[in-house]
PDB file of C-alpha atoms in Angstrom:
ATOM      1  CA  UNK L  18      19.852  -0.861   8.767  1.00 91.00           C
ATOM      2  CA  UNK L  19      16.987   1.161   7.156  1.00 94.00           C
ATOM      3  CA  UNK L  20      14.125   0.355   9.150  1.00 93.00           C
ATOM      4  CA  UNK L  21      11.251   1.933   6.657  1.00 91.00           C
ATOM      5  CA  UNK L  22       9.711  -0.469   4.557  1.00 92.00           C
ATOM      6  CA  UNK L  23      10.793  -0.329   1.177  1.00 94.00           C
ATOM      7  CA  UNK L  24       8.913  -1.573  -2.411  1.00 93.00           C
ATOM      8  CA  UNK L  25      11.581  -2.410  -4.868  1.00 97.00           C
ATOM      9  CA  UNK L  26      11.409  -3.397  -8.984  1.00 97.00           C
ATOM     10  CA  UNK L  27      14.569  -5.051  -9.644  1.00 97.00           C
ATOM     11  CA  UNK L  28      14.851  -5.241 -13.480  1.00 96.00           C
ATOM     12  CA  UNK L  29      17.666  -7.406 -13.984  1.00 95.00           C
ATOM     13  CA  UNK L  30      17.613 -10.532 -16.728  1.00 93.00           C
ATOM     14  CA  UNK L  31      20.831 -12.584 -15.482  1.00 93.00           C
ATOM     15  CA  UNK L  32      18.687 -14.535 -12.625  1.00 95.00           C
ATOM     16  CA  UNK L  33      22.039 -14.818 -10.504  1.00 94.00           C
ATOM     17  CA  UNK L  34      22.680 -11.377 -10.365  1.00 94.00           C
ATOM     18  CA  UNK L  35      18.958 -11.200  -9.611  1.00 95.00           C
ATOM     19  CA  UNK L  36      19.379 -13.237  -6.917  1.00 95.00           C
ATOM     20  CA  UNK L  37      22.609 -11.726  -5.446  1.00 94.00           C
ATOM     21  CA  UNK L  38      21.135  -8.497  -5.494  1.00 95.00           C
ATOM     22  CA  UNK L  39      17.752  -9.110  -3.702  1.00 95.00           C
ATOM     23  CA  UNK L  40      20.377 -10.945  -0.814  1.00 93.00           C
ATOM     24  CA  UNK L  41      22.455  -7.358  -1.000  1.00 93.00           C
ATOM     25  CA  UNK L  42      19.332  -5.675  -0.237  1.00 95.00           C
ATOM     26  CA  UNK L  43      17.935  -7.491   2.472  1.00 94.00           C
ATOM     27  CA  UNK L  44      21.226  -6.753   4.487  1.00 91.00           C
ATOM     28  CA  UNK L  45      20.446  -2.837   4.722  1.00 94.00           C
ATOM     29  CA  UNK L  46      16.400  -2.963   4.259  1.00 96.00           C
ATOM     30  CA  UNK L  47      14.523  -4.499   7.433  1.00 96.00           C
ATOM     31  CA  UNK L  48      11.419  -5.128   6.021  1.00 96.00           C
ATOM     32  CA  UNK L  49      11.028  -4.770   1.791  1.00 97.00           C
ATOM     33  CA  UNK L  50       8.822  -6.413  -0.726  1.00 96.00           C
ATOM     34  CA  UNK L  51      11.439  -6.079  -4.305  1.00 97.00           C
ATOM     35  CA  UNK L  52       9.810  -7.689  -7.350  1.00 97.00           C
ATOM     36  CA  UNK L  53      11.893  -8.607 -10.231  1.00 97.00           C
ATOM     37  CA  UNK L  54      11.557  -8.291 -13.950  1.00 96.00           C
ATOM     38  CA  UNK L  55      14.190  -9.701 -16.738  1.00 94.00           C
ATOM     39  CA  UNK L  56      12.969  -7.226 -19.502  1.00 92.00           C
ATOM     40  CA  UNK L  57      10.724  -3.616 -20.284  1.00 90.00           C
ATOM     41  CA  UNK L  58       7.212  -5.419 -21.184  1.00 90.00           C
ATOM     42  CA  UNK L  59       7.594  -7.023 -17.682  1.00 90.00           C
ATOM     43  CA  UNK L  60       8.484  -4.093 -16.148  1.00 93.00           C
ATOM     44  CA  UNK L  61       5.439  -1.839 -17.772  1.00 86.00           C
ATOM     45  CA  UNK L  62       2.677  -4.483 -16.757  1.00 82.00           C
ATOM     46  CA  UNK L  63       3.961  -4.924 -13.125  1.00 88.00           C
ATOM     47  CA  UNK L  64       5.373  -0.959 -12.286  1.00 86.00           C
ATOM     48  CA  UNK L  65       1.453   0.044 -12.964  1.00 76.00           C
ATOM     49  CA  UNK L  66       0.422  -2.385 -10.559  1.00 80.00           C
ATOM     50  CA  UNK L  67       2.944  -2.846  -7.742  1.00 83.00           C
ATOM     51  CA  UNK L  68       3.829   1.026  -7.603  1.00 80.00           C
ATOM     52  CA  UNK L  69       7.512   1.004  -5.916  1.00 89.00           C
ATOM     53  CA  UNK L  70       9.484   3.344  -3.845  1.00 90.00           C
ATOM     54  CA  UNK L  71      12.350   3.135  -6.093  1.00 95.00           C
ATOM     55  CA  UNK L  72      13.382   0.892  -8.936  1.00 97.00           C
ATOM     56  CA  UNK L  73      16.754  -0.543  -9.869  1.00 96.00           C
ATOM     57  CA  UNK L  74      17.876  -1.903 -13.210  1.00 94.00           C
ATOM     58  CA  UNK L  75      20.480  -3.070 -14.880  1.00 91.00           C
ATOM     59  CA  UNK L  76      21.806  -1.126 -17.839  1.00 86.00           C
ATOM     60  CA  UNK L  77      21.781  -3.398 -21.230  1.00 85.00           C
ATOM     61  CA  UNK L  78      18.575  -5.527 -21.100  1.00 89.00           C
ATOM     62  CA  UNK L  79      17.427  -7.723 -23.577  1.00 88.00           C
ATOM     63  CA  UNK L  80      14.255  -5.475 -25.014  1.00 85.00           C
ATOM     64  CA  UNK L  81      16.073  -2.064 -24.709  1.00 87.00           C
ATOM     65  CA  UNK L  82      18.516  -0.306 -21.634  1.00 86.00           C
ATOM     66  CA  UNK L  83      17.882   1.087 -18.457  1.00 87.00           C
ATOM     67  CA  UNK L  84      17.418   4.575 -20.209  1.00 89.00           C
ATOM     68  CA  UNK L  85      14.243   3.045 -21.364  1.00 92.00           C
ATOM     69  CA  UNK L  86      13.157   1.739 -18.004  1.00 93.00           C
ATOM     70  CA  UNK L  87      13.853   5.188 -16.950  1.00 92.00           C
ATOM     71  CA  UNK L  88      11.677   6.940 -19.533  1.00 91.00           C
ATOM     72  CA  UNK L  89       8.992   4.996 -18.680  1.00 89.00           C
ATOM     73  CA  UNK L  90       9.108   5.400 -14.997  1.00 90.00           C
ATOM     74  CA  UNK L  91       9.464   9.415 -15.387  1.00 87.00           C
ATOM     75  CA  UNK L  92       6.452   9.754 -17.926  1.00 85.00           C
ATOM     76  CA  UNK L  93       4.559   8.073 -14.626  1.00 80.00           C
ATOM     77  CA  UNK L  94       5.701   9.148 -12.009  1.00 79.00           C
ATOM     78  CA  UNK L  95       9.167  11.551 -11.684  1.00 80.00           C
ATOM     79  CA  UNK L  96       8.934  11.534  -8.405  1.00 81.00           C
ATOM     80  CA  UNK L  97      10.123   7.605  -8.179  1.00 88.00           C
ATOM     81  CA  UNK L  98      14.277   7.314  -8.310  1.00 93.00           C
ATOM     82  CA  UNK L  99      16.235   4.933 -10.409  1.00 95.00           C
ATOM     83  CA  UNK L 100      19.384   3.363  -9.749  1.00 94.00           C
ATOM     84  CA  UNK L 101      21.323   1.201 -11.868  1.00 90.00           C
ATOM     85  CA  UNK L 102      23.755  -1.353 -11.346  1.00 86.00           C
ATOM     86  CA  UNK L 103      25.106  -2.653 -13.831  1.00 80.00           C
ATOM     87  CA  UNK L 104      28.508  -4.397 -15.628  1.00 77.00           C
ATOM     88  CA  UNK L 105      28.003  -1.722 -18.878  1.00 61.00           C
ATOM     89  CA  UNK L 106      28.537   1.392 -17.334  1.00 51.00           C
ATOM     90  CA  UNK L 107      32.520   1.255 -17.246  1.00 59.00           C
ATOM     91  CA  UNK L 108      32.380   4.143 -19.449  1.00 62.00           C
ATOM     92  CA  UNK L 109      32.623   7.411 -17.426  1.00 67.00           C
ATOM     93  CA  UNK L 110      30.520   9.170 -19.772  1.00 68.00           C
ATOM     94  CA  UNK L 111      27.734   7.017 -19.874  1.00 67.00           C
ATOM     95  CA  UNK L 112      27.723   7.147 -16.025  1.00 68.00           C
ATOM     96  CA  UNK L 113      27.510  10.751 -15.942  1.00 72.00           C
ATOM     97  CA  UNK L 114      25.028  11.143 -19.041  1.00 74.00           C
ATOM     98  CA  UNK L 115      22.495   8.574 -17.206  1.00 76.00           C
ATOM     99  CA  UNK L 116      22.811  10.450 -13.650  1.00 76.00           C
ATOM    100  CA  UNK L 117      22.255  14.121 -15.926  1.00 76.00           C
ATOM    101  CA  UNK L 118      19.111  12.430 -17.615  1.00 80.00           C
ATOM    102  CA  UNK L 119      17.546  11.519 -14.052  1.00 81.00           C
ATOM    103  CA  UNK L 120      19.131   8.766 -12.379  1.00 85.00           C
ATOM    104  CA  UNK L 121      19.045   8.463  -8.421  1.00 88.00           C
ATOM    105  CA  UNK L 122      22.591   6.634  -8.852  1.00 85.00           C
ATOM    106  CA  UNK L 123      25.016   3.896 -10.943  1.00 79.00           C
ATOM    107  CA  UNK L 124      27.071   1.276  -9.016  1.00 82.00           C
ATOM    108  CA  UNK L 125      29.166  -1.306 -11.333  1.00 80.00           C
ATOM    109  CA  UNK L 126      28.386  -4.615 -10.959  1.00 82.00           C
ATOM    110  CA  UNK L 127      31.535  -5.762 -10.623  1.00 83.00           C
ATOM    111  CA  UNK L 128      30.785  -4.241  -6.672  1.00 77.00           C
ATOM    112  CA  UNK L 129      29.170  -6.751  -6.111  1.00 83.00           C
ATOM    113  CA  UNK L 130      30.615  -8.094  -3.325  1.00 85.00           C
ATOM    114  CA  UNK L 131      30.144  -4.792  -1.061  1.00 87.00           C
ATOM    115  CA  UNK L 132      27.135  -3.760  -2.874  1.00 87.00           C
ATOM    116  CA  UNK L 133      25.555  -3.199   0.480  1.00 86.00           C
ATOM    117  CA  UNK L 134      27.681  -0.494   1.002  1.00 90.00           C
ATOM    118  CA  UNK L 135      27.494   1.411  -1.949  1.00 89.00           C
ATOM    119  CA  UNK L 136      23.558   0.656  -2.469  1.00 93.00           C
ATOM    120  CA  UNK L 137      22.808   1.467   1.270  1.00 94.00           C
ATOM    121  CA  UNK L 138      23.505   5.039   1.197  1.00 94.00           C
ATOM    122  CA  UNK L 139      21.260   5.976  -2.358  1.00 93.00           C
ATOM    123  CA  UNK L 140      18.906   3.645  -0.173  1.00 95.00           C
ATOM    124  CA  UNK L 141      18.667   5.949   2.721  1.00 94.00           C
ATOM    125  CA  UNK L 142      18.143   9.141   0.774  1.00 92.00           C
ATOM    126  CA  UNK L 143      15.310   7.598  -1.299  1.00 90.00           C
ATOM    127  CA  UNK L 144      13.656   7.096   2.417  1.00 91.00           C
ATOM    128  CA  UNK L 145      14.883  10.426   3.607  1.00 89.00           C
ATOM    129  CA  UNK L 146      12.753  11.910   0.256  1.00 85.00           C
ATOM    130  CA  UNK L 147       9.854   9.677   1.431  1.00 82.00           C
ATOM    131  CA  UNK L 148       9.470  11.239   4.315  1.00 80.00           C
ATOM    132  CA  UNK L 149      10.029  14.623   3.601  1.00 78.00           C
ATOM    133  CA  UNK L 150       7.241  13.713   0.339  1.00 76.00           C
ATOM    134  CA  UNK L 151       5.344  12.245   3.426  1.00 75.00           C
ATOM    135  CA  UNK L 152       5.196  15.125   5.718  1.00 74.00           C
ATOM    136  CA  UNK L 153       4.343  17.910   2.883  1.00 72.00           C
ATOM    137  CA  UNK L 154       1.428  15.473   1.901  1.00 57.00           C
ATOM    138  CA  UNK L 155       0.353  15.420   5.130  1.00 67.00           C
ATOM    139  CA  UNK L 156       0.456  19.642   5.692  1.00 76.00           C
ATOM    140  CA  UNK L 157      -1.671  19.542   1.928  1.00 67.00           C
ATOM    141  CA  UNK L 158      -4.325  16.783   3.532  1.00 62.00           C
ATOM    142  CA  UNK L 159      -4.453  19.340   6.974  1.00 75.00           C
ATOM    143  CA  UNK L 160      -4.958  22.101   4.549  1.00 78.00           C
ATOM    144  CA  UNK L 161      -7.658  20.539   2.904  1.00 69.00           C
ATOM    145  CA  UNK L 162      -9.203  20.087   5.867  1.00 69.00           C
ATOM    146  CA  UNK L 163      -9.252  23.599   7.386  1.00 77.00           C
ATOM    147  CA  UNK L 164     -10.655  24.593   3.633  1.00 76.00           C
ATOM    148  CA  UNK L 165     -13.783  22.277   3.681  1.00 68.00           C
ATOM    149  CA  UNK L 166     -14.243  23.509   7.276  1.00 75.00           C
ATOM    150  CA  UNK L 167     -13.845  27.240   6.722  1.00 79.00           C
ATOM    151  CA  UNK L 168     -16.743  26.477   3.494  1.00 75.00           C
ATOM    152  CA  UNK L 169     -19.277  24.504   6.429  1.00 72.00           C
ATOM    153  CA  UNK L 170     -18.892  27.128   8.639  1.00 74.00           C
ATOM    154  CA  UNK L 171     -19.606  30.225   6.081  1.00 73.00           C
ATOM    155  CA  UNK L 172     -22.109  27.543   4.782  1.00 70.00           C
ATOM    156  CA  UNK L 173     -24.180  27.651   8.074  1.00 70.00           C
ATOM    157  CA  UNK L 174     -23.654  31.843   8.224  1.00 69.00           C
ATOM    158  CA  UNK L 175     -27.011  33.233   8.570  1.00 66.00           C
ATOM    159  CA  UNK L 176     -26.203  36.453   6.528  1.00 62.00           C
ATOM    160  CA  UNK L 177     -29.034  39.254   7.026  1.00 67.00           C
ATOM    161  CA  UNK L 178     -27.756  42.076   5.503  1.00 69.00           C
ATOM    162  CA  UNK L 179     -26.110  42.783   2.437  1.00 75.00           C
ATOM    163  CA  UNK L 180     -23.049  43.347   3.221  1.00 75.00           C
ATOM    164  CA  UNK L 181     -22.139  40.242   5.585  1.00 76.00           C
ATOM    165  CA  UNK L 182     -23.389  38.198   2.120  1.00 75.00           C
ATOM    166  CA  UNK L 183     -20.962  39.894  -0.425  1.00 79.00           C
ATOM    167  CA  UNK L 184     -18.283  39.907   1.965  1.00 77.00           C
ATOM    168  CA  UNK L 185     -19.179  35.830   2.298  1.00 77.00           C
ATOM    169  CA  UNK L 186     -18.725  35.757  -0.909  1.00 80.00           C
ATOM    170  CA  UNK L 187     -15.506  37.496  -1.590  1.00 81.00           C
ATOM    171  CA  UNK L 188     -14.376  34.951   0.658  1.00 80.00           C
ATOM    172  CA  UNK L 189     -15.376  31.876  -1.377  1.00 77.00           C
ATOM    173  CA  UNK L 190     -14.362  33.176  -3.865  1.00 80.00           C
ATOM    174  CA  UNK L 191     -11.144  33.404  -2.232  1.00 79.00           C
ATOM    175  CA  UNK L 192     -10.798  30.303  -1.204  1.00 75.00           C
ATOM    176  CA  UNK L 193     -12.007  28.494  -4.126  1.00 73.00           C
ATOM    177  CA  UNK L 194      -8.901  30.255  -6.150  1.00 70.00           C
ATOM    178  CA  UNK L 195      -6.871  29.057  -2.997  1.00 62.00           C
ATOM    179  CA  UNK L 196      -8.101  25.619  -4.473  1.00 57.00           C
ATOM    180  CA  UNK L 197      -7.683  26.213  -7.987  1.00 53.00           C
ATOM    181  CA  UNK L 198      -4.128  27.547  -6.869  1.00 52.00           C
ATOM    182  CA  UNK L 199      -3.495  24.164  -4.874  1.00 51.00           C
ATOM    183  CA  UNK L 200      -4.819  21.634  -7.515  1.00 49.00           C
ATOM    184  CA  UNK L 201      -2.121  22.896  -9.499  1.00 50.00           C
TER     185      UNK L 201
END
């Protein structure tokens, strides 16, 4: 059982499926919060606000496919993984063309009675990403910090001569391409 919460969009419009799904993924995901949409206006207005870990859509939908939900969710944010599961993907090269344009993972739907199993596993390596997104977030905040504490401390440098001030300077000017560098 993956034990880190989890924020799910489930973009699905058959509201059995819907249903069957959100039960699938309460069996591997202790504590989640998954919000479902039937269509890709739904999905725009609620991905701004709700901000997910990971969505999961069905392929054919009823305002455009899951390519489209995928656009949309890369143009925001790439760093947020799709998977689809869906009944249309029976064709093996429109399984491998949505995992080449970005795609976390495809499972067909008719899985779903193990879907557990198959979703648990794309499930634990969008948590294992989290984390390792977590912890390099964390070393850029501690970074930060140092920075903006190296600039207080050559802030509150008395510099009398002339050549403790330029060298306070190179250093600034240092850091603030160290910045610049970091921003980016």
């Amino acid at each position: 059982m993956i034990t880190t919460p989890l924020r799910i969009i489930l973009v699905e419009d058959e509201e059995t499926d819907a249903v069957l799904i959100k039960r699938r993924i309460t069996k591997i995901v202790e504590t989640v919060e998954v919000k479902v949409v039937k269509d890709l206006p739904g999905f725009e207005n609620l991905f701004t606000n709700f901000l997910p870990d990971v969505v999961i859509s069905d392929y054919n939908l009823p305002s455009g496919t899951g390519l489209d939900i995928m656009e949309l969710v890369k143009s925001i944010d790439e760093s947020i993984p799709l998977i689809f599961i869906t009944g249309a993907l029976d064709d093996d090269e429109l399984a491998a063309n949505t995992i080449l344009s970005g795609a976390s993972g495809f499972i067909l739907k008719k899985h779903m009675s193990n879907l557990h199993e198959k979703l648990e596993p794309l499930l634990k390596q969008v948590v294992y990403n989290m984390v390792q997104h977590e912890e390099l977030r964390e070393q850029i905040r501690k970074n930060k910090i140092a920075v903006h504490q190296i600039y207080s401390h050559l802030d509150s440098m008395k510099a009398d001569d002339i050549e403790q001030r330029e060298n306070i300077k190179k250093i600034r000017n240092n850091l603030d391409k160290f910045n610049i560098e970091d921003a980016e």
